[in-house]
């Protein structure tokens, strides 16, 4: 059996800790687990360390965000000889056969070098419905996968290529880590998984969804969960960082200038000022953004200290 290491970033995880970590113990595939805590204040650190002593617990002195904290776990798992890296949210849990069924798909896949990420089917916290985000991802991929049709006609395939699925449950083969690397530290919270999938696809690898493997993600079932007032530039930043889009920074600046002119001529001063701030921010950060764009195109253990 290959060595699979589960990596969980925690922040006030007490609500889910018992169910989350018990599910790892009950997995039919043997699992190691590394936890990186981002400064919890609810006592979950002591609870996890005392009740689940098998967990390799790393305490961060500060809140590193999702991507940087995961990179610490990936680095340690890599040094410990992991063959697979299972990234899992704290508000999530497995079923007994979840990991085994994912590993079976990898084992039987005719072109393993094509595999970037393997994901199970995410259920919501009620365990009676698909996670609402998975519903959306499947619907967005209807032309490519015909997954809904296959479900209805009971002709489901072992796996489907999908353009994106969030990082609540990702099985990442070692070859992906060695080609794509870790998470981009430019992103603190939100956008990290979108940016990572863009790089997976740039490096000619695929994201696979496995219908036979089920897991739970007890996340908020609201599609607009990202507060746009806190993260107003998230879409722009992931687009500019996308190595699949040539001249993305230049095109974004051009688009903003055109929108600024349009709003200036129509007298919409508030929109003009908002767009002007975005444009100035890009000008200010252009060198940093360009350096990151060049970095994410590299093949290797990018953003990882191993």
Tab-separated table of N, CA, C and O in Angstrom, residues 1 5 11 55 117 163 171 177 208 219 223 239 259 261 265 281 301:
chain	number	residue	atom	x	y	z
A	1	UNK	N	0.846	-1.197	0.000
A	1	UNK	CA	0.000	0.000	0.000
A	1	UNK	C	0.878	1.242	0.000
A	1	UNK	O	1.825	1.346	0.778
A	5	UNK	N	-0.332	10.626	3.123
A	5	UNK	CA	-0.320	11.536	4.256
A	5	UNK	C	-1.435	12.558	4.107
A	5	UNK	O	-1.526	13.248	3.085
A	11	UNK	N	-7.984	25.933	12.217
A	11	UNK	CA	-8.160	27.224	12.888
A	11	UNK	C	-9.514	27.160	13.605
A	11	UNK	O	-10.560	27.174	12.974
A	55	UNK	N	-1.336	12.042	15.494
A	55	UNK	CA	-1.246	13.181	14.583
A	55	UNK	C	0.064	13.926	14.807
A	55	UNK	O	0.452	14.216	15.942
A	117	UNK	N	-4.719	15.937	-9.900
A	117	UNK	CA	-5.464	15.882	-8.642
A	117	UNK	C	-6.601	14.883	-8.821
A	117	UNK	O	-7.239	14.837	-9.874
A	163	UNK	N	-12.940	20.588	-14.743
A	163	UNK	CA	-12.048	21.740	-14.856
A	163	UNK	C	-11.602	22.268	-13.502
A	163	UNK	O	-10.499	22.803	-13.374
A	171	UNK	N	-6.647	14.502	-3.424
A	171	UNK	CA	-5.560	13.523	-3.395
A	171	UNK	C	-4.564	13.913	-4.478
A	171	UNK	O	-4.908	13.929	-5.666
A	177	UNK	N	3.283	17.043	-7.159
A	177	UNK	CA	4.068	17.926	-6.290
A	177	UNK	C	5.424	18.218	-6.916
A	177	UNK	O	5.908	19.355	-6.894
A	208	UNK	N	-9.344	14.929	-11.743
A	208	UNK	CA	-10.295	13.827	-11.917
A	208	UNK	C	-11.273	13.763	-10.756
A	208	UNK	O	-10.883	13.916	-9.592
A	219	UNK	N	-19.302	22.427	4.776
A	219	UNK	CA	-19.120	23.850	4.496
A	219	UNK	C	-20.442	24.564	4.340
A	219	UNK	O	-21.506	23.944	4.190
A	223	UNK	N	-23.378	29.739	-2.431
A	223	UNK	CA	-22.388	29.891	-3.489
A	223	UNK	C	-21.574	31.174	-3.337
A	223	UNK	O	-20.386	31.196	-3.635
A	239	UNK	N	-6.721	35.598	-12.278
A	239	UNK	CA	-6.632	35.675	-13.740
A	239	UNK	C	-5.233	36.117	-14.178
A	239	UNK	O	-4.629	35.540	-15.078
A	259	UNK	N	-12.695	50.251	-19.293
A	259	UNK	CA	-13.836	50.413	-18.383
A	259	UNK	C	-13.800	51.775	-17.692
A	259	UNK	O	-14.847	52.403	-17.482
A	261	UNK	N	-12.553	54.561	-18.952
A	261	UNK	CA	-12.976	55.556	-19.938
A	261	UNK	C	-14.492	55.554	-20.118
A	261	UNK	O	-15.125	56.617	-20.175
A	265	UNK	N	-16.927	58.793	-19.259
A	265	UNK	CA	-17.794	59.452	-20.236
A	265	UNK	C	-19.273	59.375	-19.869
A	265	UNK	O	-20.061	60.238	-20.257
A	281	UNK	N	-3.295	49.737	-8.328
A	281	UNK	CA	-2.763	48.610	-7.546
A	281	UNK	C	-1.969	47.664	-8.444
A	281	UNK	O	-0.899	47.175	-8.070
A	301	UNK	N	9.652	21.690	-7.547
A	301	UNK	CA	9.044	21.828	-6.224
A	301	UNK	C	8.855	23.326	-5.869
A	301	UNK	O	9.301	23.810	-4.837
